[in-house]
PDB file of C-alpha atoms in Angstrom:
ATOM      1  CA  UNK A   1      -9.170 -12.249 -10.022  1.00  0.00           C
ATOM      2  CA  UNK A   2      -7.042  -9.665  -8.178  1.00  0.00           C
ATOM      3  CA  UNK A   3      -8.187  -9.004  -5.030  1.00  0.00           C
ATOM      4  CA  UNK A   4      -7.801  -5.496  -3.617  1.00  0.00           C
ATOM      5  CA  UNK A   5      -7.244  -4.947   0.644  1.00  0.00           C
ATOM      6  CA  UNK A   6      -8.278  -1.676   1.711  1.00  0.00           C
ATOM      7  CA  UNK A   7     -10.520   0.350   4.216  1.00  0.00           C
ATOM      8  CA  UNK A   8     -14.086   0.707   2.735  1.00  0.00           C
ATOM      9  CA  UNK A   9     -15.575   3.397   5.107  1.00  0.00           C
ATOM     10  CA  UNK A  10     -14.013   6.825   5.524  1.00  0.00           C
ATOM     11  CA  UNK A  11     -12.175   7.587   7.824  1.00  0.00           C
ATOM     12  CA  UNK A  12      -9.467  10.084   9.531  1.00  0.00           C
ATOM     13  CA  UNK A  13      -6.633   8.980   7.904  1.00  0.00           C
ATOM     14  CA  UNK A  14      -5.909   8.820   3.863  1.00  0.00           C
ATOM     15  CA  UNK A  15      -6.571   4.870   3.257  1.00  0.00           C
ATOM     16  CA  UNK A  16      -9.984   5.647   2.250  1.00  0.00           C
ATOM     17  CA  UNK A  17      -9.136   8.009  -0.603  1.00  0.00           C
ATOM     18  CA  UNK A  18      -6.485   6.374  -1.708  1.00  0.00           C
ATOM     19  CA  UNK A  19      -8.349   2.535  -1.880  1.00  0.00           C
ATOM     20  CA  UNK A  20     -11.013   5.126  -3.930  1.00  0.00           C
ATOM     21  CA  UNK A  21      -8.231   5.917  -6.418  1.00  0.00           C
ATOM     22  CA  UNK A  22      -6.638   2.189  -6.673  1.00  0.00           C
ATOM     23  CA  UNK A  23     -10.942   1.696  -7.444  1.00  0.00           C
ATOM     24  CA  UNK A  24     -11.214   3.336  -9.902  1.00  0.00           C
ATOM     25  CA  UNK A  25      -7.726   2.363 -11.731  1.00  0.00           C
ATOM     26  CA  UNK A  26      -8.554  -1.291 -10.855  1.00  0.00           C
ATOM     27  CA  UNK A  27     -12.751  -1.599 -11.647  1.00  0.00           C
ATOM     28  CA  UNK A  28     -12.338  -5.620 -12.357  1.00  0.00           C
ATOM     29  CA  UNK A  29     -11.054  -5.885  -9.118  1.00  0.00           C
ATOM     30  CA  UNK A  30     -12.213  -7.698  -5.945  1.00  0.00           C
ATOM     31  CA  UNK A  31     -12.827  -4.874  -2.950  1.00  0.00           C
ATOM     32  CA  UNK A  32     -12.711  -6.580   0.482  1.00  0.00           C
ATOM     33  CA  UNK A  33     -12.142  -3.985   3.816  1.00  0.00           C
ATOM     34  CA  UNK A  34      -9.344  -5.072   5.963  1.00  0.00           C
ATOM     35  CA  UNK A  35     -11.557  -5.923   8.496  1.00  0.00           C
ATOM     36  CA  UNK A  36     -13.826  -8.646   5.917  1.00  0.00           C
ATOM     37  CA  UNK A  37     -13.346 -12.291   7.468  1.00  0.00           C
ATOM     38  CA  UNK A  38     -13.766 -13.469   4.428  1.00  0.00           C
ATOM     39  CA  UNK A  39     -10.697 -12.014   3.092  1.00  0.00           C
ATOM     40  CA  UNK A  40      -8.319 -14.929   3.495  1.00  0.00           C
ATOM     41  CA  UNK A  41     -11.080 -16.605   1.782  1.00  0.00           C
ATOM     42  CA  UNK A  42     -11.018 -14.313  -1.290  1.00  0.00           C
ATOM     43  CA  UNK A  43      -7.385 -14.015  -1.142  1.00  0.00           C
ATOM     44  CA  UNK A  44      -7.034 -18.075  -1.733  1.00  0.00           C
ATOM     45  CA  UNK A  45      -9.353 -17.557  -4.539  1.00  0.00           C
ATOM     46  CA  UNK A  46      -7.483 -14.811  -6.177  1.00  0.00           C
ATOM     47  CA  UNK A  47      -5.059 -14.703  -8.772  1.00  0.00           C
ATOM     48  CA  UNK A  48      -3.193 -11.574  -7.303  1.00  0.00           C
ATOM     49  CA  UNK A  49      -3.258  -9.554  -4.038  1.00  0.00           C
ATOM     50  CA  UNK A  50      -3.140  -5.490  -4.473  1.00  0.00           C
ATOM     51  CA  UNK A  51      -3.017  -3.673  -1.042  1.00  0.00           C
ATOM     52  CA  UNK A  52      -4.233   0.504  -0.970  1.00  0.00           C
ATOM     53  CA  UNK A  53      -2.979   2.427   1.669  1.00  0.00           C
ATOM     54  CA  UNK A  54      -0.254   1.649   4.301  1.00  0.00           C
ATOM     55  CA  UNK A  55      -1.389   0.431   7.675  1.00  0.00           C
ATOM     56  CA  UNK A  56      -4.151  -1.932   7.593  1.00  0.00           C
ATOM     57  CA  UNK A  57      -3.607  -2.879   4.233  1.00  0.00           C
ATOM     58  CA  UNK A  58      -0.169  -3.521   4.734  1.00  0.00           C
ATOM     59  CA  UNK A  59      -1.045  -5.665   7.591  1.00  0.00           C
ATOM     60  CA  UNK A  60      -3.912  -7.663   6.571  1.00  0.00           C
ATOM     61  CA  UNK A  61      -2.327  -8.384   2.437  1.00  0.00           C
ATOM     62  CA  UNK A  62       0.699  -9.508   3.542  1.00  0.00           C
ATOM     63  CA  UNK A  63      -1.130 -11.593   6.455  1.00  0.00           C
ATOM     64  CA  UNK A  64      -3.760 -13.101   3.663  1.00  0.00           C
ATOM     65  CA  UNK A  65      -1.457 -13.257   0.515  1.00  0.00           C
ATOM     66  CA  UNK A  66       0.437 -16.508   0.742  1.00  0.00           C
ATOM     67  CA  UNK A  67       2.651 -16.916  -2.251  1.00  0.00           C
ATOM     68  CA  UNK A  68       0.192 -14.656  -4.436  1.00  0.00           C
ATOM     69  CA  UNK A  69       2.001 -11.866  -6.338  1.00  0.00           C
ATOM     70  CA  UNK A  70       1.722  -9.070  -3.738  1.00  0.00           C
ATOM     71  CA  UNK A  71       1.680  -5.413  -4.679  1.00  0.00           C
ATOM     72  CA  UNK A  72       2.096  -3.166  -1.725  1.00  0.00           C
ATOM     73  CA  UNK A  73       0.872   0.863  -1.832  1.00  0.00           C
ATOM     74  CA  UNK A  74       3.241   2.399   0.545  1.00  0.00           C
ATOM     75  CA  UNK A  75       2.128   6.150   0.252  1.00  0.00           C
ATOM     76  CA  UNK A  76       3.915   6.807   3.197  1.00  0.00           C
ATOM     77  CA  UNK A  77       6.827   5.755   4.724  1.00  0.00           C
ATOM     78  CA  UNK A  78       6.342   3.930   8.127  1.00  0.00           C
ATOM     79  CA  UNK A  79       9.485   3.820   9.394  1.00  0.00           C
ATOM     80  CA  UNK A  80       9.577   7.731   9.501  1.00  0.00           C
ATOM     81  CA  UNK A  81       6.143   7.994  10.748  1.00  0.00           C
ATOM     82  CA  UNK A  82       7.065   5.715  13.403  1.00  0.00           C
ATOM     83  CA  UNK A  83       9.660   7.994  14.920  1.00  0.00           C
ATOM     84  CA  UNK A  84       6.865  10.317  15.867  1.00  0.00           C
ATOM     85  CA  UNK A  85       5.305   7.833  18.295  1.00  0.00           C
ATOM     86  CA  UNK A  86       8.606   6.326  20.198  1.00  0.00           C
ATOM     87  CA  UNK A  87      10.286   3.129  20.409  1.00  0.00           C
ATOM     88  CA  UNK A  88       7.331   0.920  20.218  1.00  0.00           C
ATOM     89  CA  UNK A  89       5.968   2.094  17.268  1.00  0.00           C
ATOM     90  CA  UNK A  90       9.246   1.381  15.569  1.00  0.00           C
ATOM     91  CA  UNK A  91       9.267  -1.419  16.816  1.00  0.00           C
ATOM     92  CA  UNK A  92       6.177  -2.775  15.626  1.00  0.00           C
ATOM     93  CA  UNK A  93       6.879  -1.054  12.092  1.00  0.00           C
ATOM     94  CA  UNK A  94      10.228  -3.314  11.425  1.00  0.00           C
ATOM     95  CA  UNK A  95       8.466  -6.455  12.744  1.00  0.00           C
ATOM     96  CA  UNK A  96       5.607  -5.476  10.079  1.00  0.00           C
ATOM     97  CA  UNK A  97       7.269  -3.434   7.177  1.00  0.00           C
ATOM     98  CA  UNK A  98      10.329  -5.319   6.897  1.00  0.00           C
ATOM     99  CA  UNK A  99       8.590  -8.548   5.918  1.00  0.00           C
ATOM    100  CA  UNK A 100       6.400  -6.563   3.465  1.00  0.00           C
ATOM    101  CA  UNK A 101       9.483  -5.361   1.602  1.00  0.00           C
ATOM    102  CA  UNK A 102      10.828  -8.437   1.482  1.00  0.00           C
ATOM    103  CA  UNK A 103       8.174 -10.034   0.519  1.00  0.00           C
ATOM    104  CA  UNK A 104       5.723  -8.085  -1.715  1.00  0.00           C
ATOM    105  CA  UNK A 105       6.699  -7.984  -5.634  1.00  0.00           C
ATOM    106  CA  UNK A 106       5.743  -4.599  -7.105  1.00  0.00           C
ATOM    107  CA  UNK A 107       5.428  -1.521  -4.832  1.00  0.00           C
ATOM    108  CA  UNK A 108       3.519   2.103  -5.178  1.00  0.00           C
ATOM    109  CA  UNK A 109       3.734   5.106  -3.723  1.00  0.00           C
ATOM    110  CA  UNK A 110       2.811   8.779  -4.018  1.00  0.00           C
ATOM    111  CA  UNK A 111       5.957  10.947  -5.038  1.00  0.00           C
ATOM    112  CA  UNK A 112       9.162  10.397  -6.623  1.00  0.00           C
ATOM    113  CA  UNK A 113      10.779  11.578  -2.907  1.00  0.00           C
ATOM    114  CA  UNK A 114       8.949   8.952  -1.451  1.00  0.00           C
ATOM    115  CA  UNK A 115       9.540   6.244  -4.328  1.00  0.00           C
ATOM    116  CA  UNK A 116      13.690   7.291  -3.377  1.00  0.00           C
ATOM    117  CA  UNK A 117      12.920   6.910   0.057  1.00  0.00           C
ATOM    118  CA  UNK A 118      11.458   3.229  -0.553  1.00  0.00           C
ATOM    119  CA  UNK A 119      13.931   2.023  -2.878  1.00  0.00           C
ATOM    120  CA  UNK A 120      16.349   2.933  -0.227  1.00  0.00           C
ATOM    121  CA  UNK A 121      14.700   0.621   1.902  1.00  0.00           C
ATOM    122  CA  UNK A 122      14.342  -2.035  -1.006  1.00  0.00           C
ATOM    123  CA  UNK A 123      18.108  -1.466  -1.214  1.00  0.00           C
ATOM    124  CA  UNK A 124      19.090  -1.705   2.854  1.00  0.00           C
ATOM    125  CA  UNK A 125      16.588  -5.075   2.608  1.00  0.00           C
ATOM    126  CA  UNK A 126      18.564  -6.682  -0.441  1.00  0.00           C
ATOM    127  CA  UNK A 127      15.785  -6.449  -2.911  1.00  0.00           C
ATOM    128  CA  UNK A 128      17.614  -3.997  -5.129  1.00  0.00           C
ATOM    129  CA  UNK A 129      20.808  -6.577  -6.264  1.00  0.00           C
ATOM    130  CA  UNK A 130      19.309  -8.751  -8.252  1.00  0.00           C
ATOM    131  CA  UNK A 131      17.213  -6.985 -10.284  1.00  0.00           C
ATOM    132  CA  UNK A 132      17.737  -6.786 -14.481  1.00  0.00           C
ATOM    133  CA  UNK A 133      19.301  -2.671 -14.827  1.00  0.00           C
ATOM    134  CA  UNK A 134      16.092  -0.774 -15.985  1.00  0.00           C
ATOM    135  CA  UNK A 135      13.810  -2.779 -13.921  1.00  0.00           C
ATOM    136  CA  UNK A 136      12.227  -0.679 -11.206  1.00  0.00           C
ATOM    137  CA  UNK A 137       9.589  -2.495  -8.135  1.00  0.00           C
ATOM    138  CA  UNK A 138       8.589   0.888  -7.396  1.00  0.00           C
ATOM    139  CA  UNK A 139       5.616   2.751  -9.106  1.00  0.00           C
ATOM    140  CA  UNK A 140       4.427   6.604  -8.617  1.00  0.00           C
ATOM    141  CA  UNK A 141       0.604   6.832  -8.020  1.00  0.00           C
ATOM    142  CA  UNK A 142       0.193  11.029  -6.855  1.00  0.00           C
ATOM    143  CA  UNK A 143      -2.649  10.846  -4.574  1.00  0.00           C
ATOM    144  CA  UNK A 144      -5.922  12.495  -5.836  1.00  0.00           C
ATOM    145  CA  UNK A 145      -6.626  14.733  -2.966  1.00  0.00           C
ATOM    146  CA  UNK A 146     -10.275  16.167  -3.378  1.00  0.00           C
ATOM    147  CA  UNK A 147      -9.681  19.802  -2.612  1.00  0.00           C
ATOM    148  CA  UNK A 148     -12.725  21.735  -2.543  1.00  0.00           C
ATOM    149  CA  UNK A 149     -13.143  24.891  -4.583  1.00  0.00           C
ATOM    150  CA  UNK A 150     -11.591  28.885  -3.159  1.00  0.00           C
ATOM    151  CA  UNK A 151     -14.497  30.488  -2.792  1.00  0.00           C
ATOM    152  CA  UNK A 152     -13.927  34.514  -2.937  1.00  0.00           C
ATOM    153  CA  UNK A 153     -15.456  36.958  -1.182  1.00  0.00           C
TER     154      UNK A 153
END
């Protein structure tokens, strides 16, 4: 079973759409919100732990998975969102992310700029050495962003 962490209402932020879009590319899979207590639960029953969306998901997957295989949707990069909201928040996203990318097996994100950006971190973390040359952790997944129709006047 793979289990997939994510937030199941909408909200302000993009983890909604983009556990819709890991949903629809994953129908077999498990859906549990990160805020289910029964998701350690599902995650010991699982055969696989797939995380959509950066925060939460981050948090709770890599709190739940154990020695699962751990793929970690990083659409975003933390680290530089961090810098936005001072020394705390970067703080608390190296005690968090750091772990996570030294941990998870298999990575997405959204954009080849952003896929560079995390295999730079990959790299700074050690992950990148021993990997077989044409072996990549780090998949693209563009984000579906519904965008309404231009209406004209």
């Amino acid at each position: 079973m793979i289990l997939l962490i994510g937030e199941t209402k909408p909200g302000p932020g993009f983890a909604w759409l983009r556990l819709c879009q890991f949903q629809r590319a994953l129908p077999e899979a498990v859906v549990v919100d990160i805020h289910d207590k029964n998701c350690e639960k599902l995650a010991g029953q699982s055969d696989c732990i797939v995380s959509a969306g950066i925060y939460g998901p981050t948090y709770t997957a890599l709190s739940v998975c154990g020695d699962k295989p751990l793929w970690l949707d990083l659409p975003g990069d933390p680290f530089a969102d961090a810098q936005g909201y001072g020394p705390e928040a970067a703080t608390e996203a190296a005690a968090v992310f750091v772990p996570a990318l030294q941990r998870a097996d298999a990575f997405s994100t959204i954009s080849e700029r952003a896929r560079y950006a995390l295999l730079g971190q990959l790299g700074l973390c050690g992950r990148l050495a021993g990997l077989p040359p044409g072996r990549d952790p780090v998949f693209v997944l563009p984000a579906e962003i519904p965008i309404p129709p231009i209406r004209h006047p």
